[in-house]
XYZ file of N, CA and C in Angstrom:
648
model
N 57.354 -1.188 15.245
C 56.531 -2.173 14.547
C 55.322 -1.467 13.917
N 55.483 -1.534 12.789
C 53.889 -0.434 12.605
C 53.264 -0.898 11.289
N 53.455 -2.632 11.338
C 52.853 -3.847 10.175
C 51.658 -3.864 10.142
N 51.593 -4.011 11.559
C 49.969 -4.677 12.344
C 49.306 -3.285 11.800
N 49.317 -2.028 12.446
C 48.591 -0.972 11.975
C 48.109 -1.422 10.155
N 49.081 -1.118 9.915
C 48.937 -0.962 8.574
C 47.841 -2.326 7.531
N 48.332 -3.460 8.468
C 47.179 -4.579 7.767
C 45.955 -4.921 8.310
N 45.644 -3.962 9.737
C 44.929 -3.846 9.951
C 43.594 -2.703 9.129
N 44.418 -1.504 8.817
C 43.721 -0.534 7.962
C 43.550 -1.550 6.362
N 44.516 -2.122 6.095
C 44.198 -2.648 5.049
C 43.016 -3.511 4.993
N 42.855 -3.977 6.094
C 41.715 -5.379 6.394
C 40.295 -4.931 6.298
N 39.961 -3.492 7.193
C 39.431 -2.599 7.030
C 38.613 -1.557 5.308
N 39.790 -1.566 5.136
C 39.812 -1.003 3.376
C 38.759 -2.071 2.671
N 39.192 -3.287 2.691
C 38.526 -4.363 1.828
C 37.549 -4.820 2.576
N 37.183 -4.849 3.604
C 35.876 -4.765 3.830
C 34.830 -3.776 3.533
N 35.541 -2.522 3.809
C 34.198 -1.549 3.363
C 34.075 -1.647 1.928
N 35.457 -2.176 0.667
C 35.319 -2.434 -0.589
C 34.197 -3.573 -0.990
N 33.922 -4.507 0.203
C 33.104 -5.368 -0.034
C 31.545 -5.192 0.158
N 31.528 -4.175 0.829
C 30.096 -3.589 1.418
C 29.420 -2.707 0.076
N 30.558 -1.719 -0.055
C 30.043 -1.195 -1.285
C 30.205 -1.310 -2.382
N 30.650 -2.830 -3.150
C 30.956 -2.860 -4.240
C 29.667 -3.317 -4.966
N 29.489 -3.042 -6.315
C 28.587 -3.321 -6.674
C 28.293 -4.889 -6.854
N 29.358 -5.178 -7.163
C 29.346 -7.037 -7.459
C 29.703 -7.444 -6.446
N 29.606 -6.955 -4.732
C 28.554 -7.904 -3.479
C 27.586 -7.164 -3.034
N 26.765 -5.964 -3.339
C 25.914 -5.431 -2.738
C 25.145 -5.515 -3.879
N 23.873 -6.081 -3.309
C 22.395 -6.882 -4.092
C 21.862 -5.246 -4.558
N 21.322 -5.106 -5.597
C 20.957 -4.102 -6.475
C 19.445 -4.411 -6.283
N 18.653 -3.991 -6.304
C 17.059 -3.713 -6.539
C 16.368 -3.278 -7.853
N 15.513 -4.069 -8.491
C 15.170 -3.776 -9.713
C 13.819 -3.653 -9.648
N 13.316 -2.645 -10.054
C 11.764 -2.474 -10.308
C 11.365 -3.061 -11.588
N 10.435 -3.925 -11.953
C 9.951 -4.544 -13.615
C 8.831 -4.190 -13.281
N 8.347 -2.647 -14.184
C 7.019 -2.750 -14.255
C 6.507 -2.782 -15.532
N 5.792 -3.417 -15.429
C 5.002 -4.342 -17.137
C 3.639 -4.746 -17.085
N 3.622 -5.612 -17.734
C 2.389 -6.159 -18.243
C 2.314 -7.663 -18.159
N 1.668 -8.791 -18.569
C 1.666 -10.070 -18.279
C 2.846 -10.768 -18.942
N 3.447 -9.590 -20.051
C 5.271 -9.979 -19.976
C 5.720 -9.767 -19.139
N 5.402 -9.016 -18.038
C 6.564 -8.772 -16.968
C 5.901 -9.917 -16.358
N 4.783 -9.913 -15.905
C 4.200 -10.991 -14.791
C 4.479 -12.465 -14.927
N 4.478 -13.096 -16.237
C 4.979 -14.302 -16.234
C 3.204 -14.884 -16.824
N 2.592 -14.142 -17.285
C 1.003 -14.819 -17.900
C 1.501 -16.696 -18.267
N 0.649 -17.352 -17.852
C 0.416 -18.866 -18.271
C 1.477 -19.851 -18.139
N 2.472 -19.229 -17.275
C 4.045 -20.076 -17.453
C 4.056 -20.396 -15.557
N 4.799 -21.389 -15.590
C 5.134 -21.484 -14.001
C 5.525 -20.807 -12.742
N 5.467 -20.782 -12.020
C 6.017 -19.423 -11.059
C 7.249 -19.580 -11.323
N 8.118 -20.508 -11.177
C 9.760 -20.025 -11.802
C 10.115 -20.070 -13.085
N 9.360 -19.837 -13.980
C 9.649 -19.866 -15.558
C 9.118 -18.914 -16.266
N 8.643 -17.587 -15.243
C 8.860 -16.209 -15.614
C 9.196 -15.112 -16.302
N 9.520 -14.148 -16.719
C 10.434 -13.740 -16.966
C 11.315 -13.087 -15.648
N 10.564 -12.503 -14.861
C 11.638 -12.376 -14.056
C 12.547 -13.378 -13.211
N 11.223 -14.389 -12.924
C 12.450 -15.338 -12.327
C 13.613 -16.080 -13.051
N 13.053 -16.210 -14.527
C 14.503 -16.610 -15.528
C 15.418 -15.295 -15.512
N 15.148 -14.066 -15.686
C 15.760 -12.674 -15.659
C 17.087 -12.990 -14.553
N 16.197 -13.019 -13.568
C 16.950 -13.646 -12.027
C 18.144 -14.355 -11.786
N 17.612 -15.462 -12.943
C 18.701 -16.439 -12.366
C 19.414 -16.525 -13.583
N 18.887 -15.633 -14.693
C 20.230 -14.925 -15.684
C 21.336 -13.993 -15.339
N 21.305 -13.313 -14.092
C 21.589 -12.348 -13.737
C 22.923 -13.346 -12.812
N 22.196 -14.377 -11.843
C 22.568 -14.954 -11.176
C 23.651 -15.531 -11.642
N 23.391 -16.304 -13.004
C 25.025 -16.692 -12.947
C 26.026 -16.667 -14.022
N 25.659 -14.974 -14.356
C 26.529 -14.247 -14.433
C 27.741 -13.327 -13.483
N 27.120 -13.795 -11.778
C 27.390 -13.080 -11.160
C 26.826 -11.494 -10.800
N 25.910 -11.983 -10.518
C 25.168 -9.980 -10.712
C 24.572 -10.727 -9.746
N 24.217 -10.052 -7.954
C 23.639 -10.442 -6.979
C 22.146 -9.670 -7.153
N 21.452 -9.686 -7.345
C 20.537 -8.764 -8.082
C 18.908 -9.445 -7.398
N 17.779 -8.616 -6.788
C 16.354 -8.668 -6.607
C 15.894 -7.899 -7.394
N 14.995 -8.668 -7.933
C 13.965 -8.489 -9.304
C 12.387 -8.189 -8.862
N 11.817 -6.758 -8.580
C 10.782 -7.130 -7.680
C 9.408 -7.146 -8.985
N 8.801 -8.317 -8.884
C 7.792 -8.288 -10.292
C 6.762 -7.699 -10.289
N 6.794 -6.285 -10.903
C 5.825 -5.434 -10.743
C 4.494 -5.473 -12.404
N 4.316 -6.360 -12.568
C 3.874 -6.823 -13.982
C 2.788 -7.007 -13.505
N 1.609 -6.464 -13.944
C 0.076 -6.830 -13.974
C -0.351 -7.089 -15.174
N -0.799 -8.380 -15.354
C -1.883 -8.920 -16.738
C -3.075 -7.916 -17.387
N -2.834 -7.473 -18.430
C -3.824 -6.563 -18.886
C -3.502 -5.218 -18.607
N -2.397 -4.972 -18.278
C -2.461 -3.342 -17.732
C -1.774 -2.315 -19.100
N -1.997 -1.252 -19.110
C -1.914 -0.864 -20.416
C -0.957 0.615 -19.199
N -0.717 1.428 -20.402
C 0.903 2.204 -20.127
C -0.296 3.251 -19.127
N -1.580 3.478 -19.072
C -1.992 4.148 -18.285
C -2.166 3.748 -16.998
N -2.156 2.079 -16.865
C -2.144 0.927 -15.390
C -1.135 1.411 -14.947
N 0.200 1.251 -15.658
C 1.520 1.343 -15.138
C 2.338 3.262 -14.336
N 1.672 3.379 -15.327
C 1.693 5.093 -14.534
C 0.977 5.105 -13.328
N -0.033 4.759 -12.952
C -1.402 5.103 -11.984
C -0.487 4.056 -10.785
N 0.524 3.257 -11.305
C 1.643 2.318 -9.638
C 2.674 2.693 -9.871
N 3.045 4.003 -10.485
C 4.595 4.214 -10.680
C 4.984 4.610 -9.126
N 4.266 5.648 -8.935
C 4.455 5.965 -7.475
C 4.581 5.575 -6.652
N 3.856 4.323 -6.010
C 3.797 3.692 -5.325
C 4.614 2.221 -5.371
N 5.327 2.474 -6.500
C 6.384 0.959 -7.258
C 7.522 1.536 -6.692
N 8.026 2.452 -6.808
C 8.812 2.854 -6.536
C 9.588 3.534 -5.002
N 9.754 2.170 -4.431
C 9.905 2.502 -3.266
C 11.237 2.682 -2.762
N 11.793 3.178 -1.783
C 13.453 3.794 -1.256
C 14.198 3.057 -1.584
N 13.815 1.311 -1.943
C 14.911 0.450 -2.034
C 14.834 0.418 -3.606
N 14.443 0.562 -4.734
C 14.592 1.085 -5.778
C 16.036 1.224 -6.290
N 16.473 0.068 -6.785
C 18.318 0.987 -7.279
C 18.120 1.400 -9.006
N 16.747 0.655 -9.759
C 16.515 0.783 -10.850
C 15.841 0.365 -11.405
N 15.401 0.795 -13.051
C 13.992 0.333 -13.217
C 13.700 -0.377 -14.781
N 12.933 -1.701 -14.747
C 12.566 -1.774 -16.448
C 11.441 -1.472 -16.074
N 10.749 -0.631 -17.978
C 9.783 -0.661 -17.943
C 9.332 -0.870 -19.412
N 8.417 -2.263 -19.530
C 7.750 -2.784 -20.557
C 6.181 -2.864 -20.823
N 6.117 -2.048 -20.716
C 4.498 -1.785 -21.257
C 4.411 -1.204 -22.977
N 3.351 -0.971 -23.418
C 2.707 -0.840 -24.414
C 1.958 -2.074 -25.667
N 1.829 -3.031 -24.812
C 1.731 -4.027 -25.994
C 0.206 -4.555 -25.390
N -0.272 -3.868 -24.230
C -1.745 -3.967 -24.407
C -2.339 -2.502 -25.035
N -1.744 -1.577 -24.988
C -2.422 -0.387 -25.314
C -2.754 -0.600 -26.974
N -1.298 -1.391 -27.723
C -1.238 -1.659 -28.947
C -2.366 -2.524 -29.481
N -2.627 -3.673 -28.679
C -3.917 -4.388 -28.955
C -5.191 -4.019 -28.567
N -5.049 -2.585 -28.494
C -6.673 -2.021 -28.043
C -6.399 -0.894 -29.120
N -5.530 -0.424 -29.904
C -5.503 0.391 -30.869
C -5.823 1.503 -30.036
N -5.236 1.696 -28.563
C -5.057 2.942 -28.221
C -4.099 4.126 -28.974
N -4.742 5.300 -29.148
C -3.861 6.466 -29.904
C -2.598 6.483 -28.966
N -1.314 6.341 -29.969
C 0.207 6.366 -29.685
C 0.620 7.473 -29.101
N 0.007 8.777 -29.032
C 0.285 9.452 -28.807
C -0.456 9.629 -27.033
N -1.055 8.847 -26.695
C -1.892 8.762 -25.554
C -0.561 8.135 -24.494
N -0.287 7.049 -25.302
C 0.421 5.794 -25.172
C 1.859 6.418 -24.489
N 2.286 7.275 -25.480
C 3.682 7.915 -24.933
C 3.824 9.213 -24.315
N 2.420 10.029 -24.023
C 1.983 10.424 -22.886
C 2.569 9.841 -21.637
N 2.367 8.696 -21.630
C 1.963 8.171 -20.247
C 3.112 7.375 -20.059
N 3.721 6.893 -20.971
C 5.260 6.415 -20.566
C 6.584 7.929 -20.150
N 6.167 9.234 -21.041
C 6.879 9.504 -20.955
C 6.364 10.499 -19.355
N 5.067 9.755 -18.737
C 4.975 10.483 -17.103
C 5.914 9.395 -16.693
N 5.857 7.912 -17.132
C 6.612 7.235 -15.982
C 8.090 7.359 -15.536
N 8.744 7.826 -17.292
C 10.021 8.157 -17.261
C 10.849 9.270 -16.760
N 9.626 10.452 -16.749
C 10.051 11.372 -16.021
C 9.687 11.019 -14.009
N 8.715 10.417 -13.487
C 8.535 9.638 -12.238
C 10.155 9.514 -11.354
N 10.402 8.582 -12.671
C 11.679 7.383 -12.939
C 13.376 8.507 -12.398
N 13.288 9.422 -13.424
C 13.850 10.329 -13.425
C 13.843 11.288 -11.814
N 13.255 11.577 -11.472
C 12.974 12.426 -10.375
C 13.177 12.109 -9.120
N 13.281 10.105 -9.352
C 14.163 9.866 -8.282
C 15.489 9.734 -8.263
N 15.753 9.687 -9.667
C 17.578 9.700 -10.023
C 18.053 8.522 -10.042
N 16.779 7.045 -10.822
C 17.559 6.157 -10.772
C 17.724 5.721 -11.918
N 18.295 4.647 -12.704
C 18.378 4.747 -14.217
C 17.131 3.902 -14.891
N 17.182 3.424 -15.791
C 16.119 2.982 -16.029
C 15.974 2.156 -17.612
N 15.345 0.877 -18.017
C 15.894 0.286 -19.053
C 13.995 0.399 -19.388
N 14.001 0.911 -20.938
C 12.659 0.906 -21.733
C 12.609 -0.300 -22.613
N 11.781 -1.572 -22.448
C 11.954 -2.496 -22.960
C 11.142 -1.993 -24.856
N 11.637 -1.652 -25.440
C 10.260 -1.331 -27.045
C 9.645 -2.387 -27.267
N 8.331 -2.101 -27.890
C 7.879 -3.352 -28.991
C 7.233 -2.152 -30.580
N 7.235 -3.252 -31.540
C 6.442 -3.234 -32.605
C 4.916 -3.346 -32.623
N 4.070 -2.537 -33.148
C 3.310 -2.377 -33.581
C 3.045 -3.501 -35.083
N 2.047 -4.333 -35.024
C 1.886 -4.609 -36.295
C 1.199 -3.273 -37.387
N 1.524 -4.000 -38.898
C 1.127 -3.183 -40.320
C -0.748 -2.875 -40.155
N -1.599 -3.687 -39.454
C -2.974 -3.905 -39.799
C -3.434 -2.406 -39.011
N -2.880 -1.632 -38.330
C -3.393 -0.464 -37.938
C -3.067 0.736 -39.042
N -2.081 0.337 -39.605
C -2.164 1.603 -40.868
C -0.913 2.134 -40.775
N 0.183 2.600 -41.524
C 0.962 3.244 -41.652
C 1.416 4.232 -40.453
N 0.803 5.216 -40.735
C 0.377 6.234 -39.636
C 0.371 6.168 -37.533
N -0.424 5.081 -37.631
C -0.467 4.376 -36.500
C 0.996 3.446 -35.793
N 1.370 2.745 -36.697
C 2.767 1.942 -36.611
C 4.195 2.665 -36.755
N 3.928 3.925 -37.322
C 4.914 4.587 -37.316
C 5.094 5.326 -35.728
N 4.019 6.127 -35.857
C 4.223 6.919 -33.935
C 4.283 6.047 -33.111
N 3.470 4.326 -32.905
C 4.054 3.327 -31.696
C 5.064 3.164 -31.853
N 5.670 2.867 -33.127
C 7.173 2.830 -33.226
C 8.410 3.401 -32.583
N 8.132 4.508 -32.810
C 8.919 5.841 -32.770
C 9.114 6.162 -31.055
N 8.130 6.018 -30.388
C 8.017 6.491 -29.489
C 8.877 6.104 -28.499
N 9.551 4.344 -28.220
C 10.626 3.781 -27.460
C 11.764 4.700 -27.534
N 12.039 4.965 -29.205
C 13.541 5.493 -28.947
C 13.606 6.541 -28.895
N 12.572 7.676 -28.874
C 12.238 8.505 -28.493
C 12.651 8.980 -27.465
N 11.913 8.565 -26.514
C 11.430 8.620 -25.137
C 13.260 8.393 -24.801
N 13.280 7.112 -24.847
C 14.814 6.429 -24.825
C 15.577 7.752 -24.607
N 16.052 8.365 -25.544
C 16.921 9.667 -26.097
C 16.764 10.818 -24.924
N 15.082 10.835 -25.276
C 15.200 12.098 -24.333
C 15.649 12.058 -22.815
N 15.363 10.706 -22.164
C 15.465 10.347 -21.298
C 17.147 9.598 -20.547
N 17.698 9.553 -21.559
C 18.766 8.501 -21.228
C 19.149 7.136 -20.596
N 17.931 7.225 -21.233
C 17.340 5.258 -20.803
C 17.940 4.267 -22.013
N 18.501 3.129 -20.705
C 18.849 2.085 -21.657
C 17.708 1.147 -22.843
N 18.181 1.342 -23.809
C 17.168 0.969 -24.995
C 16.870 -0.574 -25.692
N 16.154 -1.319 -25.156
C 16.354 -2.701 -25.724
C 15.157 -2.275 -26.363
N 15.663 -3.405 -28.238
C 14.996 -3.734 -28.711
C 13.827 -4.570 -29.066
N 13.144 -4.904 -30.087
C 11.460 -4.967 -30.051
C 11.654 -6.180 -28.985
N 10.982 -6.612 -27.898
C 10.481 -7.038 -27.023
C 10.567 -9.087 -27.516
N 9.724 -9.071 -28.757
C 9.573 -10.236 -29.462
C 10.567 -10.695 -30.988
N 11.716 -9.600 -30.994
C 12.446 -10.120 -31.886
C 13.113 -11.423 -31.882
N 13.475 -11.971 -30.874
C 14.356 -13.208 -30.657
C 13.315 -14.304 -31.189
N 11.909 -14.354 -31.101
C 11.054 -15.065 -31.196
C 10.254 -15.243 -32.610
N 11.055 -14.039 -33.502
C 10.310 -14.310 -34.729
C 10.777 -14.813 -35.550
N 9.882 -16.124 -36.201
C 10.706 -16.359 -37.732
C 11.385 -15.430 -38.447
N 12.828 -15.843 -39.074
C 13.310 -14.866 -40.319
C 12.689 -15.481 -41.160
N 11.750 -16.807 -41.684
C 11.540 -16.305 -42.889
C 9.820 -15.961 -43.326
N 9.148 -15.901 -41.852
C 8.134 -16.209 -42.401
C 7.772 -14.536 -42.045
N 8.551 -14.050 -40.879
C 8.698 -12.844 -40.387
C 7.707 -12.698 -39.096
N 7.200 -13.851 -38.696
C 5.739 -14.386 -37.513
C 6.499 -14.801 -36.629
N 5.558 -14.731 -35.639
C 6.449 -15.371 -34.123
C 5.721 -16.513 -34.052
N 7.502 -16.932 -33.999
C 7.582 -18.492 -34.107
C 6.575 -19.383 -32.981
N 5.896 -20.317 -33.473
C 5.232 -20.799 -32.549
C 5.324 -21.723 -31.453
N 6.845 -22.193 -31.921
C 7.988 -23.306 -30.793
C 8.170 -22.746 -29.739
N 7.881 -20.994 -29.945
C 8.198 -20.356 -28.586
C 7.155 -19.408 -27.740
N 6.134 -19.928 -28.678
C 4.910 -19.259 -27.887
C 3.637 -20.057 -26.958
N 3.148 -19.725 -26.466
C 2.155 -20.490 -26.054
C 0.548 -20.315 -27.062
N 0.195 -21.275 -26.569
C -1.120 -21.466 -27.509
C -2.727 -19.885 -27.813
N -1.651 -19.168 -26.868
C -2.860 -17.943 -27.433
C -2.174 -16.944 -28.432
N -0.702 -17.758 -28.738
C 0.051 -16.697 -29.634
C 0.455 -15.047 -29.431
N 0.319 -14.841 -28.628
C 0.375 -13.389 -27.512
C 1.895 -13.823 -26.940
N 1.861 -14.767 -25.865
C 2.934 -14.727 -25.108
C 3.831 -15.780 -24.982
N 5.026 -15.159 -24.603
C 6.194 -16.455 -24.591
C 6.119 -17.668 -24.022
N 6.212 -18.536 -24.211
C 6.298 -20.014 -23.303
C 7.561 -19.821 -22.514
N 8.297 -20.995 -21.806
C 9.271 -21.150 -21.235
C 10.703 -20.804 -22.356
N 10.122 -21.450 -23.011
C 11.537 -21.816 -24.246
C 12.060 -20.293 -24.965
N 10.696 -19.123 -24.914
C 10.470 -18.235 -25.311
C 11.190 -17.075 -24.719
N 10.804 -17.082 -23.477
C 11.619 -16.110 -22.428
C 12.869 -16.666 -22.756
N 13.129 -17.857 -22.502
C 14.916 -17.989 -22.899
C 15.447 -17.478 -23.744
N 14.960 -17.561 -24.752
C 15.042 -17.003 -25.774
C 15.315 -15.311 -25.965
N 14.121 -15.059 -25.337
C 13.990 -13.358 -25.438
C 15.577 -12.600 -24.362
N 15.785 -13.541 -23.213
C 16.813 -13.038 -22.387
C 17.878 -13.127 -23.222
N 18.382 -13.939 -24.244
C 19.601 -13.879 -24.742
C 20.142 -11.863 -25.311
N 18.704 -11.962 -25.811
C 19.080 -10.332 -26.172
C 18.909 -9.019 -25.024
N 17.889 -9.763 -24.025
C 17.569 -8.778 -23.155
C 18.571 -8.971 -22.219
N 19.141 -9.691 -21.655
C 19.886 -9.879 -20.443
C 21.041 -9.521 -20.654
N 21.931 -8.967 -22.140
C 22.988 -7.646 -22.011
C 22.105 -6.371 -21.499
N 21.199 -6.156 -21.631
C 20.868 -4.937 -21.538
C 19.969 -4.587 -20.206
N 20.570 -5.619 -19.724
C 19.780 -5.549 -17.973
C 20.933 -5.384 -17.605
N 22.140 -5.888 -18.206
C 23.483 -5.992 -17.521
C 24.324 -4.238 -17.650
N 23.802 -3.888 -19.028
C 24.130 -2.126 -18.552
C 23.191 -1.096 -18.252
N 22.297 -1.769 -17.736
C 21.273 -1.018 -16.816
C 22.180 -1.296 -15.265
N 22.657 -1.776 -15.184
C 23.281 -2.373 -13.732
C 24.729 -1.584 -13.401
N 24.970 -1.284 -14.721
C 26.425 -0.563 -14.776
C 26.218 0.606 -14.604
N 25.007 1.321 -14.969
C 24.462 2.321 -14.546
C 24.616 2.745 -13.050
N 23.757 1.619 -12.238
C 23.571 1.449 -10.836
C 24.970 2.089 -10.609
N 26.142 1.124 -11.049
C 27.564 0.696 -10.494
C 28.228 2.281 -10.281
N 28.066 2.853 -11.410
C 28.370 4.234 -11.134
C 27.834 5.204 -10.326
């Protein structure tokens, strides 16, 4: 008789398949940002991470989102807690900063300094890592909008970081080329509820192969 053995090892097999598969073992996400990551003026569950969350959720992705987003913090805030963000349970990381450094007309080149300490941080623990970009508006000058520009996919490249695009594209008029105001809140800075929904349609593929990353 040598059934029992055998469906017993089998029983065995698919359990440890269940332990370590990626789609039942909960993944860990670091979001470190800015009062986009934090959820500025919106409800505690109408977030971005907690919508992120429960985008993730039912898609099937078992996934903790830990919200590492401080209001006002600029790409030099976010470096100065990389270290300490990044703790053993870490399976991977977004990181969306630069859009206060941009509204202080900090030099770009300061700017991607200091992202490209976090990415190398990021790197050194060997986990993957998704660079959320934004745009620079025209009113700083040519010059200026070109190097904030540049610097996401940059960095992106050198790094082999998953690359989502400008941060507030989902949210801007095509025709007026302004972010739309149905989806902003009243200081025109940041997303409302309707807004983040919005913004996840484009961001939440690209959380999803940040995850595939993990999977491998």
């Amino acid at each position: 008789m040598t059934y029992a053995p055998r469906l017993a090892f089998r029983n065995v097999a698919a359990a440890i398949f269940l332990l370590v598969s990626p789609a039942y073992a909960e993944t860990t996400v670091l979001a470190l940002g800015d009062s986009l990551t934090a959820g500025y003026g919106l409800p505690a569950d109408q977030g971005f991470v907690p919508q992120l969350q429960a985008w993730l959720a039912a898609k099937g992705a078992e996934v903790k989102i830990i919200n590492a987003g401080v209001s006002g913090d600029t790409t030099a805030g976010g470096l100065s807690r990389t270290d300490w963000s990044l703790t053993p349970d870490v399976d991977a990381v977004i990181v969306n900063l630069g859009g206060n450094d941009m509204l202080r007309g900090i030099d770009p080149a300061e700017s991607r300094a200091n992202l490209d300490a976090i990415l190398a941080k990021v790197r050194a623990r060997g986990v993957p890592v998704l660079l959320v970009s934004l745009r620079a508006p025209g009113n700083y000058g040519e010059t200026y909008k070109a190097a904030f520009d540049a610097m996401y996919p940059d960095l992106a490249t050198e790094y082999g970081a998953v690359l989502a695009d400008n941060y507030f594209l989902p949210v801007i008029d095509q025709q007026s080329r302004l972010l739309d105001p149905a989806y902003m809140q009243a200081d025109g800075i940041h997303p409302n509820a309707k807004g983040v929904a919005k913004i996840l349609e484009a961001l939440g593929p690209k959380v999803q192969e940040l995850l595939l990353k993990v999977a491998r």
